[in-house]
Every structure is written in C-alpha cells, then in structure tokens.
PDB file of C-alpha atoms in Angstrom:
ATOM      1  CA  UNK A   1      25.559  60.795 -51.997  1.00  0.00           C
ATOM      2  CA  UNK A   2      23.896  61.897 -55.366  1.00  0.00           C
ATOM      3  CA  UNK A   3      20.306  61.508 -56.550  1.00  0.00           C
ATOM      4  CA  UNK A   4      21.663  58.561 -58.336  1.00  0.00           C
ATOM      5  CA  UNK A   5      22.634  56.928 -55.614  1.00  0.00           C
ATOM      6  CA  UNK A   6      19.727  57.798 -53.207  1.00  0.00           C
ATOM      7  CA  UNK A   7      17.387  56.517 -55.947  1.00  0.00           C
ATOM      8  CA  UNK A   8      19.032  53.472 -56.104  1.00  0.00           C
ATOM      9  CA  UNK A   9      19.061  52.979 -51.954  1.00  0.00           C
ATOM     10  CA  UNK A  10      14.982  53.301 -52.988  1.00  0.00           C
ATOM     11  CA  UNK A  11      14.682  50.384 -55.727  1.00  0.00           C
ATOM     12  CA  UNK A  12      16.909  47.349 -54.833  1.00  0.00           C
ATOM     13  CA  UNK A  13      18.403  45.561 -52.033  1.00  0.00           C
ATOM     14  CA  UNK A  14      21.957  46.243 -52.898  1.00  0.00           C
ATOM     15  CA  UNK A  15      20.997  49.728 -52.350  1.00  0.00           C
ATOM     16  CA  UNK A  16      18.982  48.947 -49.152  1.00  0.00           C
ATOM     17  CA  UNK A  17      21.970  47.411 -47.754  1.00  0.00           C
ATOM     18  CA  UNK A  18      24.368  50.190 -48.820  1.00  0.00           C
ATOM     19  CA  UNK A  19      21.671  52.476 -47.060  1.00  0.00           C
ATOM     20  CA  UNK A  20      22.091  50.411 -43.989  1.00  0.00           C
ATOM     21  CA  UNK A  21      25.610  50.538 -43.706  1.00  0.00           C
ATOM     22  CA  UNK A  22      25.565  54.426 -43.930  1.00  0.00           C
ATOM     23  CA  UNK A  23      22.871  54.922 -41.395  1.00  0.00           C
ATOM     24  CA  UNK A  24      24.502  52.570 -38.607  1.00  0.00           C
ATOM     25  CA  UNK A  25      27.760  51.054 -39.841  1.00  0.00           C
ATOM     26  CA  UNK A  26      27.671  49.233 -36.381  1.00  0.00           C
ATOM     27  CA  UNK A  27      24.971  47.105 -36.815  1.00  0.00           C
ATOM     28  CA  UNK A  28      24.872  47.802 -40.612  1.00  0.00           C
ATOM     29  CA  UNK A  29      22.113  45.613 -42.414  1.00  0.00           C
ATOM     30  CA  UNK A  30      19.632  44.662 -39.935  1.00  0.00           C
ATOM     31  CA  UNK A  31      16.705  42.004 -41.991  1.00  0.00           C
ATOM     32  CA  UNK A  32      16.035  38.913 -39.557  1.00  0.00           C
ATOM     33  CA  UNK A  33      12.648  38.163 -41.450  1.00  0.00           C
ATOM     34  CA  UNK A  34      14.276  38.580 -44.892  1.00  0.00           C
ATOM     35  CA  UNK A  35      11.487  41.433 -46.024  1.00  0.00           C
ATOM     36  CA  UNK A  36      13.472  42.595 -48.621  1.00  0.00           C
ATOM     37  CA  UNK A  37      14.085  39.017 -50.029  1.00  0.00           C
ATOM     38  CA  UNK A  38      10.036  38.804 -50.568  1.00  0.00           C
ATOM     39  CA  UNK A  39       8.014  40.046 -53.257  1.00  0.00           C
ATOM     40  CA  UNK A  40       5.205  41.921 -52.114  1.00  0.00           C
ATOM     41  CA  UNK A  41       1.994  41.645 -54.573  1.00  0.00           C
ATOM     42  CA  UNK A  42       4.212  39.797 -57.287  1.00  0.00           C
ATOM     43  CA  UNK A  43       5.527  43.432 -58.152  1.00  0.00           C
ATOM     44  CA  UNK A  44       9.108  42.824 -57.737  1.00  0.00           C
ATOM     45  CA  UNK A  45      11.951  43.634 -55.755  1.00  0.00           C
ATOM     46  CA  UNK A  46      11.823  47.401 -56.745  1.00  0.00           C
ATOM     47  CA  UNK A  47       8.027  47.889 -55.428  1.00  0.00           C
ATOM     48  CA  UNK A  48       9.190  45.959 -52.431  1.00  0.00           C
ATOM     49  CA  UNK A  49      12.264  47.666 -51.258  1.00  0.00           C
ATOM     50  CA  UNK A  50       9.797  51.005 -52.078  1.00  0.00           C
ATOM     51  CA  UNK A  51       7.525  49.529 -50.402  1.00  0.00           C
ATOM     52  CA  UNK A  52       9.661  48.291 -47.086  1.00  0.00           C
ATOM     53  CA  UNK A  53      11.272  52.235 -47.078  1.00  0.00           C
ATOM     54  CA  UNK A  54       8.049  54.211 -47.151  1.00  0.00           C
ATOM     55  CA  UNK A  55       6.558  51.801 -44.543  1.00  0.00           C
ATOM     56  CA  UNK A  56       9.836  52.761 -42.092  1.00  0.00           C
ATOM     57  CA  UNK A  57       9.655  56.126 -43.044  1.00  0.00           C
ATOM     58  CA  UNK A  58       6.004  56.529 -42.125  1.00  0.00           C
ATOM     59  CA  UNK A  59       6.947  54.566 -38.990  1.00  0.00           C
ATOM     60  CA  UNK A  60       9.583  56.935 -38.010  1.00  0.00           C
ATOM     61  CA  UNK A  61       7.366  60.045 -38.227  1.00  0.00           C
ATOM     62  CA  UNK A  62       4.598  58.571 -36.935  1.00  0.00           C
ATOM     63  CA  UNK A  63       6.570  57.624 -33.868  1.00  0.00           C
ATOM     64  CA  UNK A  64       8.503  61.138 -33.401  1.00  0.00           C
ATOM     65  CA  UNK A  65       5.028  62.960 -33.444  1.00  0.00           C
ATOM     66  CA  UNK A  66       3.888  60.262 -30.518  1.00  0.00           C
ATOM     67  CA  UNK A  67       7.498  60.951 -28.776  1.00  0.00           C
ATOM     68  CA  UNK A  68       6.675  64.791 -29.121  1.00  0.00           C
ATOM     69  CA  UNK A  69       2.779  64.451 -28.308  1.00  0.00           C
ATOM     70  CA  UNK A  70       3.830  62.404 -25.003  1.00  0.00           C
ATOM     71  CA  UNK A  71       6.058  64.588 -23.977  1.00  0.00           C
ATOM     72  CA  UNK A  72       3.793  67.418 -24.209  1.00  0.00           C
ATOM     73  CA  UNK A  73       0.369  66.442 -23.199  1.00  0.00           C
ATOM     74  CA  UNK A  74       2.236  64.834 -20.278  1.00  0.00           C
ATOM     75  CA  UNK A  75       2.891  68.389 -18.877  1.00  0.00           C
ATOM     76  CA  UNK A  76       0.081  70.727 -20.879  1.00  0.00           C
ATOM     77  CA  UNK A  77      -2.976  70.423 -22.361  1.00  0.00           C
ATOM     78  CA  UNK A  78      -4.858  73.142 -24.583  1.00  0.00           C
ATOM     79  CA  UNK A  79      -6.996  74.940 -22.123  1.00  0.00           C
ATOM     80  CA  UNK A  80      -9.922  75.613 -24.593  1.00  0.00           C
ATOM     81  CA  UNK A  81     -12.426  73.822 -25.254  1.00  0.00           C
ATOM     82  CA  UNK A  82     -11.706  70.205 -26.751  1.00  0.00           C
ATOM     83  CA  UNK A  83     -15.142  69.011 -26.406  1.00  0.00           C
ATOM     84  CA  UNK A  84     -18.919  69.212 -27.770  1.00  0.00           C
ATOM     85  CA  UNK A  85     -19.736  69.195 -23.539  1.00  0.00           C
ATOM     86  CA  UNK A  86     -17.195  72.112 -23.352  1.00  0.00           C
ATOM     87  CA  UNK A  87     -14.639  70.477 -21.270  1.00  0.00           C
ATOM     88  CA  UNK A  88     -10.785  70.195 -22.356  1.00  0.00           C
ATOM     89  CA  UNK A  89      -8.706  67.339 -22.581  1.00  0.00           C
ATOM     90  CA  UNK A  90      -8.057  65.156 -19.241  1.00  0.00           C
ATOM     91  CA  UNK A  91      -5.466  66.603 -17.000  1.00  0.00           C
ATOM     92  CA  UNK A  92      -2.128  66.188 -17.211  1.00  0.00           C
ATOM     93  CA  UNK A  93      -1.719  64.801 -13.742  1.00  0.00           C
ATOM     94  CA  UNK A  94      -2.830  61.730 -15.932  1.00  0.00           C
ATOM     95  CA  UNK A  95      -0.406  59.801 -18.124  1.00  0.00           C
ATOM     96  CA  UNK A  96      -1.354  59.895 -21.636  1.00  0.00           C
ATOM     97  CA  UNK A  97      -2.773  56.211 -21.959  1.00  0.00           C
ATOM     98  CA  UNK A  98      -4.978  56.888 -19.380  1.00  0.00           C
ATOM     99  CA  UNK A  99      -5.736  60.366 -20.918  1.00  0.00           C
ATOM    100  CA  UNK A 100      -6.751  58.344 -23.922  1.00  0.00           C
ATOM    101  CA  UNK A 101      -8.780  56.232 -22.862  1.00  0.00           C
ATOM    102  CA  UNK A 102     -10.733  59.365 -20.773  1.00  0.00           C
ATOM    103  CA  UNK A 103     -11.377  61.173 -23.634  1.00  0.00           C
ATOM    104  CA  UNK A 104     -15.208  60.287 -25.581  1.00  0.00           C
ATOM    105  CA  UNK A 105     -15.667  57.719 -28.420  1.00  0.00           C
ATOM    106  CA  UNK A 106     -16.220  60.647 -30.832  1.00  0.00           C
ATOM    107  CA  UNK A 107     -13.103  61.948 -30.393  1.00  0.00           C
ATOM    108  CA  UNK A 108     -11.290  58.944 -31.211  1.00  0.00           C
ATOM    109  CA  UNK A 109     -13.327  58.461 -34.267  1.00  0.00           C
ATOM    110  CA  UNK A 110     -12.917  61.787 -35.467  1.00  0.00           C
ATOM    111  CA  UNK A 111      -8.572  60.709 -34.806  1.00  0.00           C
ATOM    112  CA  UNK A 112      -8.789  57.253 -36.729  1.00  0.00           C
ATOM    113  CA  UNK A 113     -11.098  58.838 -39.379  1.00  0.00           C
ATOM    114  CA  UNK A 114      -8.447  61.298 -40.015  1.00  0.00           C
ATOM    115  CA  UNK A 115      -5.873  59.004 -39.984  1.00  0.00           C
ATOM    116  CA  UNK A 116      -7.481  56.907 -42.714  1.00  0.00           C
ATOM    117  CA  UNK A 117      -8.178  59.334 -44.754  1.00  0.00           C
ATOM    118  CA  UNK A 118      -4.230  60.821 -44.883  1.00  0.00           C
ATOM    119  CA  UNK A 119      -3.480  56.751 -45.656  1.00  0.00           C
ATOM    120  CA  UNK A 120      -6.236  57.048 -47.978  1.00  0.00           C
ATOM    121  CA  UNK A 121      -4.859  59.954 -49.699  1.00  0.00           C
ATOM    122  CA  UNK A 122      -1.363  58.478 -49.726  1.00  0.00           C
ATOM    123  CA  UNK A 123      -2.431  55.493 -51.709  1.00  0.00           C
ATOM    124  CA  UNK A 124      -4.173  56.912 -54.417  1.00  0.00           C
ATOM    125  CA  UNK A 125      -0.862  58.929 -54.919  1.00  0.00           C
ATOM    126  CA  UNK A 126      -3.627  62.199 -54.066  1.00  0.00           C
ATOM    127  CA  UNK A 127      -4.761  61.865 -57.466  1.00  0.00           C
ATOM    128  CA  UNK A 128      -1.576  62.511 -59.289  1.00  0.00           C
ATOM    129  CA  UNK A 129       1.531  60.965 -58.003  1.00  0.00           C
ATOM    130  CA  UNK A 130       2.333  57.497 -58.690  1.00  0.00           C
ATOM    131  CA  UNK A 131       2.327  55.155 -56.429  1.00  0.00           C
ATOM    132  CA  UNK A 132       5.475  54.504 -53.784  1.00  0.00           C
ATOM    133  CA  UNK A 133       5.234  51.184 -54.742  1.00  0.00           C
ATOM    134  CA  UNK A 134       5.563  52.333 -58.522  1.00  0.00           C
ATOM    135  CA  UNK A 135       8.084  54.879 -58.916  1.00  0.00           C
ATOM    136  CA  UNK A 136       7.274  57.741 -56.381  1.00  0.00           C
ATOM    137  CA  UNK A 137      10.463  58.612 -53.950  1.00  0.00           C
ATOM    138  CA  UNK A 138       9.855  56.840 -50.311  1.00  0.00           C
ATOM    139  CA  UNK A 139       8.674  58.642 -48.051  1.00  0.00           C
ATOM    140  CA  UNK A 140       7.407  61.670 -50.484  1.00  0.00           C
ATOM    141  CA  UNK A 141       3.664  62.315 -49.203  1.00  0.00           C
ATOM    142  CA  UNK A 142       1.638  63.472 -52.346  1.00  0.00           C
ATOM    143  CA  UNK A 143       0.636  66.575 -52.703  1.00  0.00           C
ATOM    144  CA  UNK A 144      -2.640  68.621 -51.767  1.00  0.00           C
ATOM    145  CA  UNK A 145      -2.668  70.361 -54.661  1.00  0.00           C
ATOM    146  CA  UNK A 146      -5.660  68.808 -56.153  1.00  0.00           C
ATOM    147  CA  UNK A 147      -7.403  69.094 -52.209  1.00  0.00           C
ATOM    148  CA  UNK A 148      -6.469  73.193 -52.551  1.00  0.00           C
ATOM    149  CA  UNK A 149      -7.692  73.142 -56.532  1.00  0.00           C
ATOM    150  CA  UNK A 150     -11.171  71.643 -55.427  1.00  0.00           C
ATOM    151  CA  UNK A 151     -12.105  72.042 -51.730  1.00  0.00           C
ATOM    152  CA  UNK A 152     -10.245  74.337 -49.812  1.00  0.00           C
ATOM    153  CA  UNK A 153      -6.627  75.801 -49.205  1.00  0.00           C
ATOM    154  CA  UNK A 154      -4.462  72.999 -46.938  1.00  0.00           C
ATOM    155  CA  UNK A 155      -0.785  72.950 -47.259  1.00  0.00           C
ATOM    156  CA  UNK A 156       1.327  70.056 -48.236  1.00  0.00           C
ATOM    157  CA  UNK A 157       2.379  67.823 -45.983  1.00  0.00           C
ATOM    158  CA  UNK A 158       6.121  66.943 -47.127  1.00  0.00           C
ATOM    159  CA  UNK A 159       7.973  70.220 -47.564  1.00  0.00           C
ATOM    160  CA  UNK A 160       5.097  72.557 -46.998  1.00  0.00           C
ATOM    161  CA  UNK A 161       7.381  75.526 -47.580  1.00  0.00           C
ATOM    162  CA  UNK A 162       9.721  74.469 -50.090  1.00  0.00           C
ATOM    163  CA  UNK A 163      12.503  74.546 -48.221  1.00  0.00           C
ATOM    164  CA  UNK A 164      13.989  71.712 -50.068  1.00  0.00           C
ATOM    165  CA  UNK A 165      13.352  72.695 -53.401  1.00  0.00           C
ATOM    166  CA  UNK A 166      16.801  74.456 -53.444  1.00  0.00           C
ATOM    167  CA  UNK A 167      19.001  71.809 -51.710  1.00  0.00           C
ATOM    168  CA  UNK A 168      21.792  69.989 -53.194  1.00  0.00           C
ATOM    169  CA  UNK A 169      21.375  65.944 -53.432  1.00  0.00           C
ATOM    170  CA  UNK A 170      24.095  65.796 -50.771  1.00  0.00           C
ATOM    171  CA  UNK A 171      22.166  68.081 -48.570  1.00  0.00           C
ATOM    172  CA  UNK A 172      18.929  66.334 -49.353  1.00  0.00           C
ATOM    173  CA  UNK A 173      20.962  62.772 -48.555  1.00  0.00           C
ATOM    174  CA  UNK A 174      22.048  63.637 -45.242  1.00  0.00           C
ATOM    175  CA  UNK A 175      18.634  65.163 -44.461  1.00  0.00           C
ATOM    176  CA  UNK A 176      17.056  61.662 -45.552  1.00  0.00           C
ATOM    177  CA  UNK A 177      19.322  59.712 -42.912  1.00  0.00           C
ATOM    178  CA  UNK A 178      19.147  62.340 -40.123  1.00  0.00           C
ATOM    179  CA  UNK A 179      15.170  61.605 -40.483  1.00  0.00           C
ATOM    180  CA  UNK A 180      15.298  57.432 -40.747  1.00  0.00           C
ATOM    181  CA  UNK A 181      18.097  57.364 -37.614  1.00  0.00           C
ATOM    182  CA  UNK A 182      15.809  60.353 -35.810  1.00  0.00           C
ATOM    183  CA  UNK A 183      12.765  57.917 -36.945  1.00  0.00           C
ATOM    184  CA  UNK A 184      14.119  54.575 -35.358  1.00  0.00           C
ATOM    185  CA  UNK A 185      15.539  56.812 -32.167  1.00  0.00           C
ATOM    186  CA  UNK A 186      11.655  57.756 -31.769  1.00  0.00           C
ATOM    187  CA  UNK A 187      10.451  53.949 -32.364  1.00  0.00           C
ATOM    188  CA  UNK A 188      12.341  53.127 -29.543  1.00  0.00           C
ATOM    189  CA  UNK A 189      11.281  56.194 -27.497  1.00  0.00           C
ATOM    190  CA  UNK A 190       8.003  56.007 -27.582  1.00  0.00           C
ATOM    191  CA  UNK A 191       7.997  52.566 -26.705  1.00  0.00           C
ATOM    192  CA  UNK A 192      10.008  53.198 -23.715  1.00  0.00           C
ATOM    193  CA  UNK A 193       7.366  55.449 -22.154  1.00  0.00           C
ATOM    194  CA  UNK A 194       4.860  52.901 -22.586  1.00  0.00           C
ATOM    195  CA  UNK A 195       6.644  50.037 -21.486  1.00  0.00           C
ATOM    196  CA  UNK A 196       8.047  51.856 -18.178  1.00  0.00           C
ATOM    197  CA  UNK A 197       4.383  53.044 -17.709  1.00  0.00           C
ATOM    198  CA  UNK A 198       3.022  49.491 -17.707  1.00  0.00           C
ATOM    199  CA  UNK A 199       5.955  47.523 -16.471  1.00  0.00           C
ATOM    200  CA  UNK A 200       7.552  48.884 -13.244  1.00  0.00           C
ATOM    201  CA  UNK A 201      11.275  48.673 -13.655  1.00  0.00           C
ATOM    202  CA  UNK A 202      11.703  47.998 -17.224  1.00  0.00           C
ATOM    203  CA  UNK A 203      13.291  51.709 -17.795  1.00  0.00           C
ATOM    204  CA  UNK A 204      15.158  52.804 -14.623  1.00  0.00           C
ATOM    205  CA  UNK A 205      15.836  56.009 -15.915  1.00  0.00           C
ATOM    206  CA  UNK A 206      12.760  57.412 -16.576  1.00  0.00           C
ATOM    207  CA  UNK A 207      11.729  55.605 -12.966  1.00  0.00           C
ATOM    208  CA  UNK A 208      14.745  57.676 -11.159  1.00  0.00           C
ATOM    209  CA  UNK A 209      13.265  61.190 -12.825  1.00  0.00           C
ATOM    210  CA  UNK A 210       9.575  60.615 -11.653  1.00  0.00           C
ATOM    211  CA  UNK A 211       8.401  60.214 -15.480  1.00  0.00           C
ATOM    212  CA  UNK A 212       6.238  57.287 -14.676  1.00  0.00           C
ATOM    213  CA  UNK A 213       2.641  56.628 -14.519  1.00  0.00           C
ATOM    214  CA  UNK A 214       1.459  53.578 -13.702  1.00  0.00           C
ATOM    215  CA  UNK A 215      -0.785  52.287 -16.253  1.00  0.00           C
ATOM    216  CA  UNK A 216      -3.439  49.327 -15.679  1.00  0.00           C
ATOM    217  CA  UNK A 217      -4.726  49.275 -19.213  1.00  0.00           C
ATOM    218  CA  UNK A 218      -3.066  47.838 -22.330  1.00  0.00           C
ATOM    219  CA  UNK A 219      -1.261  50.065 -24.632  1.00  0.00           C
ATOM    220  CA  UNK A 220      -1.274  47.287 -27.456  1.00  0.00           C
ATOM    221  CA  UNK A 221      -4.672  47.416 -27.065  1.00  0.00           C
ATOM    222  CA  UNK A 222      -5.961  51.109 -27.521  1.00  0.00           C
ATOM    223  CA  UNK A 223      -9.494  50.466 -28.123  1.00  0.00           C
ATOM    224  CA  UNK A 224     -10.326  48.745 -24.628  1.00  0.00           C
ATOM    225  CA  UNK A 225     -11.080  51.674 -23.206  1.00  0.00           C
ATOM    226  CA  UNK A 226     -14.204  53.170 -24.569  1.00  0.00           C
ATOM    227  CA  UNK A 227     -14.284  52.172 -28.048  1.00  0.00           C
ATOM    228  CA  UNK A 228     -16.656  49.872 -29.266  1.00  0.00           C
ATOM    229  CA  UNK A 229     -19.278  49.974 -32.095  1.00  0.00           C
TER     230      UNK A 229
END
C-alpha cells in the first residue's frame, strides 16, 4: 500500500471498505449501524470516516493495554507503596474488578483525571496539530512538544523514539493493520475475561485453566464500587 492509498483508507468510505477487505477479507466490511453513511457534526464524510478510524484505533489500544494490565496485575502487583496510607495495591489473589473496586476513591480520580486530560490533549490537536476530524492521520496522537517546551520533559506518545520516521509506506501500512487486527483481537479479549469472571460458563477455556474469578459486581458499571461524589 502507498501513502496514497493509506490516506485515502482515512478520508472516504470507498477507502474504509477497501481497508476492510485487507484487514479480514473473510468478513470484509463489517457496518450494521451504517456509521460511515452518517455525517457526524455536518462535517462530511471525510471528518466522519476520520472520525470513525481514530475512535477504533483508540479503542484498540485502549483495550490491548487492559488485555496486558489484566494479565499482569492478575499475577503481580508493584510491591511499593501505591498509597498515601502506605499500603500497595490489593492482592493478586483478587481478580482485577474486585481489585478495582478495593482500591480508594482518590486513586480512581487521580486515573479518570488523567485519562481526561490525554482526551483533552488529543482534541485540541496539543496545541498544534489539526484536528483528526480535520486532516490529522487517524490514530496519530499529537505531540508533547509544546508540554516539553513549557512544563517539563514527557515523551511523545505515538512513536516516542522515532522508530517510524525511517519506514517505507509499505512498512508503515502493514504496521497500521497489524495494530487495528491486534486492536479488535484485544476488544474481544478483554471482554472475555470479564464476561467469564461474571458469567460462569460463558468462556470454557479460561474456566478449564483456573483463570476465573468470580465477580459479584458489575463490570459495565465501574463506579459502583466506591465512587461517588
């Protein structure tokens, strides 16, 4: 694929479509709701294929981190400190929905206000990009440049050490669709340790390993358990 092409998998539906069809060829374009027949905010069908591709994008990171996270706080946790009472994060020996909703209010604050402020920071393009919605390549996190220029040093998020810089478009192409199929893989991941933790027998193979927890809360629900205002 060349930049041309990639560009235009970014802008319209045809290209959405051809994307589709070399991600999966089996199922091939998948669009029950018809997203990518709307027109978000009256800005077009560019701005919202842009905008349907960063949203999956974000997704798919968002969920491999969670796939990662679960898989590791399931089995360690730091041993330092985690706390303003000194203590460290609940034990493993709890599954990590119940280890959420064990740790204190602050600390879930201090997670969401982070969170909001990277979303924040995405937006606004961090002061110098343009918008994903107006030109800037899905999935492309903006820069920290002007974070490092006035507060302090923090590295960028997407390609913190330039290893991309040097890549050829066709390297750069397969990277992209190794990260939305590794992206959906996670989606579907994560979701299976949650539902096998809450509903006994929905994923018999992580029941025949001993990788479940029951759970007793509600994992759509994430701010039942100590979270209020």
């Amino acid at each position: 694929a060349t930049r041309s092409s990639v560009k235009l998998n970014a802008e319209s539906r045809e290209g959405l479509q051809t994307l589709a069809k070399e991600l999966n060829p089996i199922v091939g374009f998948y669009d029950p709701m018809g997203l990518s027949q709307g027109d978000f905010y009256d800005m077009g069908e560019e701005a919202t294929v842009g905008f349907l591709r960063h949203a999956e994008i974000k997704h798919g990171r968002v969920a491999m981190a969670a796939f990662v996270g679960y898989c590791v706080q399931s089995n360690f946790i730091f041993p330092w400190p985690q706390h303003l009472d000194g203590t460290t994060g609940p034990s493993p020996d709890f599954s990590p929905e119940q280890q959420w909703d064990m740790i204190p209010e602050a600390a879930k604050w201090q997670i969401f206000g982070l969170i909001g402020l990277l979303e924040l920071w995405d937006e606004t393009g961090g002061g110098a990009a343009d918008h994903y919605m107006k030109g800037r390549k899905p999935g492309q996190y903006p820069s920290l440049q002007v974070f490092r220029d006035n507060v302090h040093f923090a590295l960028d998020l997407y390609d913190p050490f330039g290893f991309s810089k040097n890549k050829s478009d066709e390297k750069k192409a397969r990277g992209l669709k190794a990260e939305i199929n590794n992206g959906r893989l996670a989606m579907l991941g994560i979701f299976g340790f949650l539902c096998a933790d809450k509903i006994p027998g929905s994923v018999p193979a992580l029941d025949a390993i001993g990788a479940t927890i029951p759970y007793d809360g509600n994992p759509m629900i994430p701010f039942e358990g100590n979270f209020h205002l």
